[in-house]
Amino acid sequence: MIKIENLWKIYSNGNIKVEALKGINLNIEEGEFVSIMGPSGSGKSTMMNILGCLDKPTDGKYELDSAKIQELNGLELAQIRNKKIGFVFQSFNLLSRTSAFKNVELPMLYANVKSKERNSRAIEALKRVGLENRIHHKPNELSGGQKQRVAIARALVNNPAVILADEPTGNLDSKSSEEIMDIFKSLNDEGATIVMVTHEPDIAEKTKRVVTFKDGEIIEDKKMATNS
Ligand code: ADP
Ligand code: ADP
């Protein structure tokens, strides 16, 4: 699903160069549930931005679902992003003035899905995360955990190859965090591939594999025997 070979990201600001990723090799198979850990500044966000086709590597290869990402231009990257990737953010990133339904519908508008199908897929996705009674609520009428469930429904709705979640439980209390992790776990049981950044060891423990970054390199890659 994801094949990364000798991937480098070097940020240049004038004379200052920062080697944010230093020759990363990483393969993620379909159906994996991976957490990315590591201290601040270790390259996690840079890695997620590249995985999400929001940024391009300086050097190296990235293959996503057999597309050679390093060879694509900006427009092609945007198309891949919309088709193959579902994003979940720490701060939810919902449109605040519009309903849960409209938020979930949005990625399908970009993908030119017909109205009738948008409707049924949005409702199905909201049901999938247990929000069938909140379809017409706006974000400010929902709890943090419910907002994140809307964001997960939005991430699912184009049936992505991979779900990328950046600290998805970072703004949630422990009960809501657990609910969100239960949803990710059951999506993964149904076959979804999930890559998640987290600072919390308790959260990482619920995934199947923990990849730890330090100073732009992978220093540990551990399969969690109990969750496989
Ligand atoms: P993490 O997400 O693990 O905190 P980042 O990927 O954000 O790490 O950062 C990795 C390194 O790259 C850090 O040294 C950071 O300061 C640097 N960095 C990140 N983004 C930029 C940028 N846009 N310009 C220059 N340096 C950057
Ligand atoms: P940047 O300003 O870092 O170049 P973009 O302008 O591409 O990034 O994206 C702005 C914000 O929107 C970022 O926080 C990014 O993570 C998010 N974003 C970009 N594309 C998508 C997408 N297809 N779905 C959800 N969020 C996205």
Short mmCIF file of C-alpha atoms and ligand atoms in Angstrom, two decimals:
data_model
loop_
_atom_site.label_atom_id
_atom_site.label_comp_id
_atom_site.label_asym_id
_atom_site.label_seq_id
_atom_site.Cartn_x
_atom_site.Cartn_y
_atom_site.Cartn_z
CA MET A 1 0.00 0.00 0.00
CA ILE A 2 2.78 2.43 1.04
CA LYS A 3 6.40 1.96 -0.06
CA ILE A 4 8.95 4.52 0.97
CA GLU A 5 12.56 4.22 -0.11
CA ASN A 6 15.48 6.38 0.98
CA LEU A 7 13.23 9.40 1.47
CA TRP A 8 14.79 12.76 2.32
CA LYS A 9 13.20 16.08 3.19
CA ILE A 10 15.49 19.07 3.47
CA TYR A 11 14.00 22.47 4.30
CA SER A 12 16.06 25.42 3.07
CA ASN A 13 15.60 28.88 4.52
CA GLY A 14 18.33 31.04 3.00
CA ASN A 15 21.62 29.59 4.20
CA ILE A 16 20.01 27.41 6.81
CA LYS A 17 19.22 23.84 5.84
CA VAL A 18 17.26 21.48 8.06
CA GLU A 19 17.40 17.76 7.34
CA ALA A 20 13.92 16.85 8.58
CA LEU A 21 13.90 13.31 7.12
CA LYS A 22 17.16 11.48 6.54
CA GLY A 23 16.80 8.48 4.25
CA ILE A 24 13.57 6.95 5.56
CA ASN A 25 12.65 3.41 4.47
CA LEU A 26 9.14 2.33 5.43
CA ASN A 27 6.64 -0.16 4.02
CA ILE A 28 3.05 -0.26 5.19
CA GLU A 29 0.79 -3.04 3.96
CA GLU A 30 -2.93 -2.85 3.33
CA GLY A 31 -4.86 -3.36 6.56
CA GLU A 32 -2.12 -2.20 8.93
CA PHE A 33 -2.79 0.13 11.88
CA VAL A 34 0.41 2.06 12.55
CA SER A 35 1.24 4.71 15.10
CA ILE A 36 4.06 7.19 14.57
CA MET A 37 5.75 8.39 17.74
CA GLY A 38 8.82 10.45 18.61
CA PRO A 39 9.84 13.70 20.28
CA SER A 40 8.95 17.14 18.99
CA GLY A 41 11.06 18.03 15.94
CA SER A 42 11.79 14.40 15.04
CA GLY A 43 10.08 14.61 11.62
CA LYS A 44 6.61 13.18 12.30
CA SER A 45 4.66 16.07 10.74
CA THR A 46 7.00 16.20 7.78
CA MET A 47 6.45 12.46 7.26
CA MET A 48 2.67 12.81 7.52
CA ASN A 49 2.62 15.76 5.11
CA ILE A 50 4.53 13.71 2.57
CA LEU A 51 2.38 10.61 3.15
CA GLY A 52 -0.69 12.83 2.68
CA CYS A 53 0.67 14.30 -0.58
CA LEU A 54 0.56 17.77 0.96
CA ASP A 55 4.31 18.15 0.54
CA LYS A 56 6.93 16.59 -1.73
CA PRO A 57 10.11 14.85 -0.66
CA THR A 58 13.48 16.39 -1.58
CA ASP A 59 14.71 12.98 -2.67
CA GLY A 60 13.70 9.33 -2.59
CA LYS A 61 10.68 7.29 -3.63
CA TYR A 62 7.12 7.18 -2.36
CA GLU A 63 4.64 4.73 -3.84
CA LEU A 64 1.02 4.90 -2.65
CA ASP A 65 -1.41 2.26 -3.91
CA SER A 66 0.96 1.79 -6.91
CA ALA A 67 1.05 5.52 -7.82
CA LYS A 68 4.60 6.91 -7.97
CA ILE A 69 4.04 10.04 -5.91
CA GLN A 70 7.49 11.59 -6.42
CA GLU A 71 6.76 11.85 -10.17
CA LEU A 72 3.43 13.69 -9.92
CA ASN A 73 2.74 17.42 -10.34
CA GLY A 74 0.66 19.57 -8.00
CA LEU A 75 -2.67 18.94 -9.72
CA GLU A 76 -2.09 15.17 -9.82
CA LEU A 77 -1.15 15.23 -6.14
CA ALA A 78 -4.37 17.07 -5.29
CA GLN A 79 -6.36 14.40 -7.14
CA ILE A 80 -4.57 11.55 -5.36
CA ARG A 81 -5.17 13.33 -2.05
CA ASN A 82 -8.89 13.55 -2.61
CA LYS A 83 -9.25 9.99 -3.94
CA LYS A 84 -6.86 7.96 -1.84
CA ILE A 85 -6.41 9.73 1.50
CA GLY A 86 -8.73 10.45 4.39
CA PHE A 87 -7.42 13.06 6.84
CA VAL A 88 -8.26 13.34 10.53
CA PHE A 89 -6.73 16.25 12.48
CA GLN A 90 -6.23 17.05 16.15
CA SER A 91 -8.37 20.19 15.88
CA PHE A 92 -11.10 18.44 13.81
CA ASN A 93 -10.93 21.05 10.96
CA LEU A 94 -14.70 21.05 10.41
CA LEU A 95 -16.55 23.88 8.70
CA SER A 96 -18.20 25.52 11.71
CA ARG A 97 -21.23 27.10 10.06
CA THR A 98 -22.49 23.99 8.41
CA SER A 99 -24.04 20.70 9.50
CA ALA A 100 -22.36 17.36 10.15
CA PHE A 101 -24.00 16.14 6.95
CA LYS A 102 -22.57 18.98 4.82
CA ASN A 103 -19.11 18.53 6.33
CA VAL A 104 -19.15 14.86 5.42
CA GLU A 105 -20.54 15.59 1.97
CA LEU A 106 -17.71 17.99 1.06
CA PRO A 107 -15.02 15.52 -0.13
CA MET A 108 -17.64 13.94 -2.41
CA LEU A 109 -18.41 17.34 -3.98
CA TYR A 110 -14.70 17.61 -4.86
CA ALA A 111 -14.85 14.08 -6.28
CA ASN A 112 -17.93 14.92 -8.42
CA VAL A 113 -20.13 12.27 -6.79
CA LYS A 114 -23.80 12.65 -7.79
CA SER A 115 -26.21 14.19 -5.32
CA LYS A 116 -28.25 11.07 -4.56
CA GLU A 117 -25.15 9.02 -3.89
CA ARG A 118 -23.59 11.83 -1.80
CA ASN A 119 -26.68 11.77 0.34
CA SER A 120 -26.69 8.03 0.95
CA ARG A 121 -22.93 7.79 1.49
CA ALA A 122 -22.87 10.72 3.94
CA ILE A 123 -25.67 9.23 5.99
CA GLU A 124 -24.06 5.80 5.93
CA ALA A 125 -20.72 7.24 7.10
CA LEU A 126 -22.38 9.19 9.92
CA LYS A 127 -24.21 6.03 10.98
CA ARG A 128 -20.92 4.16 10.89
CA VAL A 129 -19.52 6.50 13.58
CA GLY A 130 -22.73 6.42 15.63
CA LEU A 131 -23.99 9.90 14.75
CA GLU A 132 -27.25 9.05 12.99
CA ASN A 133 -29.02 11.32 15.50
CA ARG A 134 -26.71 14.29 14.88
CA ILE A 135 -26.83 14.56 11.09
CA HIS A 136 -28.16 18.15 11.05
CA HIS A 137 -26.19 19.44 14.04
CA LYS A 138 -23.46 22.01 13.54
CA PRO A 139 -20.01 21.50 15.08
CA ASN A 140 -20.67 23.92 17.97
CA GLU A 141 -23.67 21.77 18.95
CA LEU A 142 -21.47 18.70 19.25
CA SER A 143 -18.97 17.50 21.90
CA GLY A 144 -15.28 17.15 21.04
CA GLY A 145 -15.63 13.40 20.61
CA GLN A 146 -18.66 13.86 18.36
CA LYS A 147 -16.80 16.45 16.25
CA GLN A 148 -13.98 13.99 15.78
CA ARG A 149 -16.49 11.34 14.77
CA VAL A 150 -17.82 13.72 12.08
CA ALA A 151 -14.21 14.18 10.92
CA ILE A 152 -13.75 10.41 10.74
CA ALA A 153 -16.98 10.06 8.73
CA ARG A 154 -15.65 12.76 6.37
CA ALA A 155 -12.35 10.89 6.07
CA LEU A 156 -14.14 7.64 5.18
CA VAL A 157 -16.63 8.86 2.68
CA ASN A 158 -14.54 8.56 -0.50
CA ASN A 159 -13.39 5.09 0.56
CA PRO A 160 -9.69 6.08 0.82
CA ALA A 161 -6.72 3.74 0.48
CA VAL A 162 -5.35 5.07 3.75
CA ILE A 163 -6.57 7.14 6.70
CA LEU A 164 -3.96 9.58 8.06
CA ALA A 165 -4.69 10.84 11.56
CA ASP A 166 -2.53 13.52 13.19
CA GLU A 167 -2.94 13.39 17.00
CA PRO A 168 -6.66 12.55 16.61
CA THR A 169 -7.16 12.23 20.38
CA GLY A 170 -4.92 15.18 21.33
CA ASN A 171 -7.86 17.49 22.15
CA LEU A 172 -10.11 14.89 23.76
CA ASP A 173 -10.76 13.66 27.29
CA SER A 174 -9.85 10.05 28.01
CA LYS A 175 -13.38 8.68 27.55
CA SER A 176 -13.80 10.33 24.14
CA SER A 177 -10.27 9.26 23.19
CA GLU A 178 -11.21 5.69 23.92
CA GLU A 179 -14.36 5.97 21.80
CA ILE A 180 -12.34 7.36 18.90
CA MET A 181 -9.78 4.56 19.23
CA ASP A 182 -12.62 1.99 19.31
CA ILE A 183 -13.91 3.42 16.01
CA PHE A 184 -10.44 3.28 14.43
CA LYS A 185 -9.99 -0.27 15.70
CA SER A 186 -13.24 -1.47 14.21
CA LEU A 187 -12.53 0.30 10.90
CA ASN A 188 -9.16 -1.44 10.88
CA ASP A 189 -10.85 -4.79 11.65
CA GLU A 190 -12.95 -4.18 8.53
CA GLY A 191 -9.79 -3.69 6.48
CA ALA A 192 -8.97 0.05 6.67
CA THR A 193 -5.29 1.03 6.60
CA ILE A 194 -4.59 3.66 9.28
CA VAL A 195 -1.48 5.70 10.08
CA MET A 196 -1.72 7.84 13.20
CA VAL A 197 0.65 10.25 14.95
CA THR A 198 0.35 10.25 18.72
CA HIS A 199 2.36 11.37 21.73
CA GLU A 200 0.45 9.10 24.07
CA PRO A 201 1.89 5.61 24.71
CA ASP A 202 -1.55 4.40 25.91
CA ILE A 203 -3.03 5.31 22.54
CA ALA A 204 -0.12 3.85 20.54
CA GLU A 205 -0.50 0.59 22.44
CA LYS A 206 -3.93 0.11 20.89
CA THR A 207 -2.49 0.03 17.37
CA LYS A 208 -0.71 -2.92 15.74
CA ARG A 209 2.67 -1.35 15.06
CA VAL A 210 4.63 1.54 16.56
CA VAL A 211 7.22 3.37 14.43
CA THR A 212 9.40 5.77 16.41
CA PHE A 213 11.19 8.74 14.84
CA LYS A 214 14.16 10.63 16.22
CA ASP A 215 16.17 13.35 14.48
CA GLY A 216 14.67 12.50 11.09
CA GLU A 217 15.31 8.78 11.30
CA ILE A 218 13.34 5.71 12.34
CA ILE A 219 14.95 4.40 15.51
CA GLU A 220 12.41 1.69 16.31
CA ASP A 221 9.71 -0.25 14.42
CA LYS A 222 7.79 -2.52 16.72
CA LYS A 223 4.93 -4.92 15.97
CA MET A 224 2.43 -5.16 18.82
CA ALA A 225 1.89 -8.91 19.13
CA THR A 226 -1.28 -8.67 21.20
CA ASN A 227 -3.23 -6.53 18.73
CA SER A 228 -2.53 -8.40 15.49
P1 ADP B 1 7.60 16.76 14.55
O1 ADP B 1 6.32 16.69 13.82
O2 ADP B 1 8.13 15.43 14.96
O3 ADP B 1 7.57 17.73 15.69
P2 ADP B 1 8.57 18.20 12.21
O4 ADP B 1 8.40 17.30 11.05
O5 ADP B 1 7.56 19.28 12.43
O6 ADP B 1 8.73 17.30 13.53
O7 ADP B 1 9.99 18.90 12.13
C1 ADP B 1 11.20 18.20 11.81
C2 ADP B 1 12.32 19.23 11.67
O8 ADP B 1 12.11 20.04 10.53
C3 ADP B 1 12.44 20.19 12.84
O9 ADP B 1 13.79 20.48 13.03
C4 ADP B 1 11.69 21.40 12.36
O10 ADP B 1 12.14 22.55 13.00
C5 ADP B 1 12.01 21.40 10.88
N1 ADP B 1 10.94 22.01 10.06
C6 ADP B 1 9.65 21.60 9.97
N2 ADP B 1 8.98 22.36 9.08
C7 ADP B 1 9.87 23.26 8.60
C8 ADP B 1 9.80 24.32 7.64
N3 ADP B 1 8.65 24.59 6.98
N4 ADP B 1 10.91 25.04 7.41
C9 ADP B 1 12.07 24.76 8.04
N5 ADP B 1 12.21 23.78 8.95
C10 ADP B 1 11.13 23.04 9.22
P1 ADP B 2 0.15 23.93 3.09
O1 ADP B 2 -0.42 25.28 3.41
O2 ADP B 2 0.91 23.30 4.23
O3 ADP B 2 0.89 23.85 1.77
P2 ADP B 2 -2.38 23.05 1.98
O4 ADP B 2 -2.63 24.45 1.54
O5 ADP B 2 -2.26 21.98 0.95
O6 ADP B 2 -1.09 22.94 2.92
O7 ADP B 2 -3.48 22.63 3.02
C1 ADP B 2 -3.93 23.51 4.02
C2 ADP B 2 -4.54 22.71 5.14
O8 ADP B 2 -5.59 21.88 4.66
C3 ADP B 2 -3.53 21.82 5.80
O9 ADP B 2 -3.76 21.80 7.21
C4 ADP B 2 -3.80 20.48 5.20
O10 ADP B 2 -3.44 19.48 6.13
C5 ADP B 2 -5.30 20.51 4.92
N1 ADP B 2 -5.69 19.73 3.72
C6 ADP B 2 -5.14 19.80 2.49
N2 ADP B 2 -5.72 18.95 1.64
C7 ADP B 2 -6.69 18.33 2.34
C8 ADP B 2 -7.67 17.32 2.01
N3 ADP B 2 -7.79 16.77 0.80
N4 ADP B 2 -8.51 16.93 2.98
C9 ADP B 2 -8.42 17.44 4.19
N5 ADP B 2 -7.54 18.40 4.55
C10 ADP B 2 -6.67 18.82 3.65
#
